[in-house]
XYZ file of N, CA and C in Angstrom:
288
model
N 17.986 -91.795 -35.738
C 19.311 -92.103 -36.190
C 19.753 -91.046 -37.187
N 20.988 -90.691 -37.107
C 21.509 -89.722 -38.065
C 21.866 -90.434 -39.364
N 22.132 -89.641 -40.376
C 22.512 -90.189 -41.673
C 23.809 -90.968 -41.569
N 24.735 -90.481 -40.756
C 26.011 -91.162 -40.573
C 25.817 -92.523 -39.912
N 24.952 -92.579 -38.911
C 24.691 -93.854 -38.241
C 24.028 -94.850 -39.181
N 23.082 -94.372 -39.993
C 22.427 -95.256 -40.954
C 23.411 -95.762 -42.002
N 24.299 -94.898 -42.454
C 25.305 -95.314 -43.433
C 26.241 -96.361 -42.827
N 26.627 -96.175 -41.580
C 27.484 -97.147 -40.899
C 26.751 -98.481 -40.728
N 25.470 -98.419 -40.392
C 24.669 -99.631 -40.252
C 24.581 -100.367 -41.579
N 24.331 -99.642 -42.657
C 24.257 -100.256 -43.990
C 25.589 -100.899 -44.374
N 26.693 -100.226 -44.076
C 28.020 -100.751 -44.397
C 28.274 -102.043 -43.621
N 27.906 -102.047 -42.346
C 28.117 -103.224 -41.507
C 27.250 -104.386 -41.971
N 26.014 -104.115 -42.351
C 25.147 -105.172 -42.863
C 25.724 -105.742 -44.159
N 26.304 -104.888 -44.986
C 26.962 -105.361 -46.211
C 28.121 -106.290 -45.892
N 28.903 -105.945 -44.869
C 30.004 -106.818 -44.456
C 29.478 -108.156 -43.927
N 28.396 -108.108 -43.173
C 27.790 -109.345 -42.679
C 27.326 -110.232 -43.840
N 26.753 -109.620 -44.862
C 26.319 -110.388 -46.028
C 27.507 -111.080 -46.693
N 28.637 -110.386 -46.775
C 29.837 -110.991 -47.362
C 30.327 -112.161 -46.509
N 30.300 -111.994 -45.191
C 30.731 -113.076 -44.297
C 29.819 -114.290 -44.412
N 28.525 -114.057 -44.481
C 27.580 -115.169 -44.617
C 27.764 -115.839 -45.976
N 28.074 -115.071 -47.001
C 28.367 -115.655 -48.312
C 29.596 -116.552 -48.259
N 30.624 -116.118 -47.521
C 31.819 -116.951 -47.362
C 31.497 -118.223 -46.584
N 30.652 -118.094 -45.558
C 30.246 -119.280 -44.805
C 29.453 -120.246 -45.682
N 28.622 -119.693 -46.552
C 27.811 -120.541 -47.438
C 28.709 -121.308 -48.412
N 29.769 -120.646 -48.903
C 30.665 -121.347 -49.827
C 31.466 -122.432 -49.103
N 31.702 -122.251 -47.815
C 32.462 -123.261 -47.056
C 31.565 -124.389 -46.544
N 30.389 -124.065 -45.997
C 29.524 -125.060 -45.357
C 28.317 -125.457 -46.200
N 28.144 -124.830 -47.323
C 27.013 -125.164 -48.177
C 25.711 -124.607 -47.614
N 24.639 -125.322 -47.867
C 23.313 -124.859 -47.470
C 22.913 -125.447 -46.110
N 23.813 -125.356 -45.155
C 23.531 -125.871 -43.811
C 22.458 -125.006 -43.150
N 21.725 -125.613 -42.222
C 20.629 -124.885 -41.579
C 21.139 -123.672 -40.790
N 22.302 -123.788 -40.172
C 22.857 -122.650 -39.434
C 23.191 -121.493 -40.379
N 23.690 -121.808 -41.555
C 24.018 -120.763 -42.540
C 22.732 -120.111 -43.049
N 21.700 -120.931 -43.283
C 20.413 -120.359 -43.725
C 19.833 -119.433 -42.668
N 19.954 -119.824 -41.390
C 19.445 -118.957 -40.311
C 20.226 -117.654 -40.248
N 21.538 -117.728 -40.383
C 22.349 -116.500 -40.385
C 21.971 -115.600 -41.556
N 21.787 -116.187 -42.733
C 21.403 -115.397 -43.908
C 20.041 -114.747 -43.684
N 19.121 -115.485 -43.071
C 17.803 -114.939 -42.774
C 17.916 -113.781 -41.777
N 18.760 -113.944 -40.758
C 18.946 -112.874 -39.775
C 19.519 -111.618 -40.414
N 20.488 -111.797 -41.301
C 21.086 -110.627 -41.970
C 20.064 -109.956 -42.878
N 19.255 -110.756 -43.568
C 18.193 -110.174 -44.410
C 17.206 -109.372 -43.561
N 16.872 -109.905 -42.387
C 15.947 -109.202 -41.487
C 16.556 -107.889 -41.008
N 17.849 -107.910 -40.685
C 18.535 -106.665 -40.296
C 18.463 -105.635 -41.423
N 18.647 -106.103 -42.654
C 18.595 -105.199 -43.801
C 17.204 -104.595 -43.962
N 16.174 -105.412 -43.770
C 14.792 -104.919 -43.865
C 14.507 -103.905 -42.761
N 14.935 -104.221 -41.539
C 14.698 -103.304 -40.419
C 15.453 -101.994 -40.594
N 16.658 -102.060 -41.127
C 17.426 -100.837 -41.380
C 16.738 -99.980 -42.434
N 16.146 -100.631 -43.437
C 15.411 -99.886 -44.457
C 14.187 -99.215 -43.852
N 13.527 -99.900 -42.901
C 12.377 -99.297 -42.226
C 12.781 -98.057 -41.434
N 13.938 -98.099 -40.809
C 14.413 -96.933 -40.062
C 14.731 -95.764 -40.977
N 15.102 -96.080 -42.200
C 15.476 -95.043 -43.157
C 14.263 -94.324 -43.730
N 13.061 -94.891 -43.536
C 11.836 -94.283 -44.055
C 11.411 -93.118 -43.158
N 10.908 -92.038 -43.737
C 10.481 -90.899 -42.921
C 9.201 -91.157 -42.138
N 8.516 -92.283 -42.406
C 7.256 -92.532 -41.731
C 7.435 -93.032 -40.296
N 8.646 -93.358 -39.901
C 8.893 -93.831 -38.549
C 9.046 -92.613 -37.636
N 8.094 -92.389 -36.724
C 8.210 -91.212 -35.853
C 9.290 -91.423 -34.788
N 10.043 -90.378 -34.532
C 11.070 -90.452 -33.506
C 10.441 -90.462 -32.121
N 9.363 -89.713 -31.949
C 8.663 -89.627 -30.675
C 7.164 -89.600 -30.961
N 6.368 -90.013 -29.990
C 4.921 -89.884 -30.202
C 4.516 -88.413 -30.268
N 3.492 -88.157 -31.057
C 3.013 -86.786 -31.185
C 2.298 -86.368 -29.901
N 2.435 -85.101 -29.516
C 1.738 -84.647 -28.309
C 0.222 -84.675 -28.517
N -0.494 -84.947 -27.464
C -1.944 -85.044 -27.511
C -2.569 -83.657 -27.562
N -3.534 -83.492 -28.451
C -4.237 -82.222 -28.573
C -5.280 -82.140 -27.456
N -5.162 -81.174 -26.529
C -6.116 -81.096 -25.418
C -7.560 -80.918 -25.863
N -7.793 -80.311 -27.014
C -9.173 -80.114 -27.461
C -9.800 -81.424 -27.950
N -8.990 -82.435 -28.219
C -9.505 -83.709 -28.701
C -9.837 -84.668 -27.554
N -9.511 -84.291 -26.334
C -9.754 -85.155 -25.183
C -11.217 -85.039 -24.760
N -11.877 -86.177 -24.605
C -13.264 -86.213 -24.157
C -13.256 -86.536 -22.671
N -13.800 -85.646 -21.880
C -13.823 -85.856 -20.433
C -15.090 -86.608 -20.044
N -14.929 -87.630 -19.223
C -16.039 -88.435 -18.746
C -16.242 -88.100 -17.276
N -17.452 -87.714 -16.888
C -17.663 -87.316 -15.494
C -17.509 -88.501 -14.536
N -17.100 -88.190 -13.310
C -16.911 -89.214 -12.289
C -18.206 -89.583 -11.576
N -19.229 -88.791 -11.701
C -20.493 -89.032 -11.001
C -21.218 -90.244 -11.546
N -22.181 -90.765 -10.812
C -22.926 -91.943 -11.272
C -23.851 -91.587 -12.442
N -24.117 -92.599 -13.254
C -25.034 -92.413 -14.370
C -26.466 -92.335 -13.847
N -27.334 -91.766 -14.633
C -28.756 -91.694 -14.306
C -29.324 -93.112 -14.311
N -29.940 -93.564 -13.222
C -30.481 -94.934 -13.172
C -31.539 -95.202 -14.244
N -32.227 -94.162 -14.727
C -33.237 -94.357 -15.769
C -32.597 -94.865 -17.067
N -31.308 -94.623 -17.226
C -30.605 -95.088 -18.411
C -30.605 -96.616 -18.486
N -30.595 -97.261 -17.335
C -30.516 -98.716 -17.273
C -31.871 -99.379 -17.024
N -32.931 -98.630 -16.950
C -34.238 -99.197 -16.645
C -34.676 -100.142 -17.761
N -35.062 -101.357 -17.367
C -35.521 -102.338 -18.335
C -34.402 -103.144 -18.973
N -33.147 -102.867 -18.637
C -32.033 -103.602 -19.216
C -31.693 -104.810 -18.348
N -31.401 -105.930 -18.975
C -31.000 -107.133 -18.251
C -29.479 -107.195 -18.201
N -28.975 -107.723 -17.129
C -27.549 -107.987 -17.018
C -27.305 -109.342 -17.661
N -26.619 -109.356 -18.774
C -26.440 -110.602 -19.517
C -25.676 -111.635 -18.700
N -24.814 -111.188 -17.823
C -24.050 -112.125 -17.023
C -24.911 -112.840 -16.005
N -26.009 -112.238 -15.582
C -26.887 -112.845 -14.588
C -28.032 -113.591 -15.275
N -28.414 -113.158 -16.449
C -29.433 -113.845 -17.223
C -30.850 -113.552 -16.788
N -31.301 -112.366 -16.973
C -32.678 -112.029 -16.665
C -32.883 -111.597 -15.234
N -31.973 -110.905 -14.683
C -31.997 -110.467 -13.293
C -33.196 -109.591 -13.000
N -33.618 -108.731 -13.937
C -34.689 -107.758 -13.694
C -36.029 -108.174 -14.298
N -36.208 -109.391 -14.662
C -37.444 -109.802 -15.340
C -38.678 -109.601 -14.492
N -38.582 -109.848 -13.224
C -39.793 -109.725 -12.373
C -40.143 -108.281 -12.067
N -39.304 -107.325 -12.381
C -39.544 -105.926 -12.064
C -40.153 -105.151 -13.222
N -40.439 -105.754 -14.314
C -40.953 -105.021 -15.483
C -42.412 -104.777 -15.379
């Protein structure tokens, strides 16, 4: 968002706060007015989050040197020798 868009958003949220204040003076502390006030507060919080520089506009590109390649070939069967399949519960016990 540009600075102009953020300023317009802030101005509009301010107008919404004034409208909800007018509704509160007319209808009191009705549940619908409380929900509207909560929604406007949430909009204000979200707009503040957008204004922070920590929100990335796009994901950062992946560094190719950081990628770990896993081979497609089968693993060495000796790696699994003596291991039980927990889902089967002692599948290889007689082979030890």
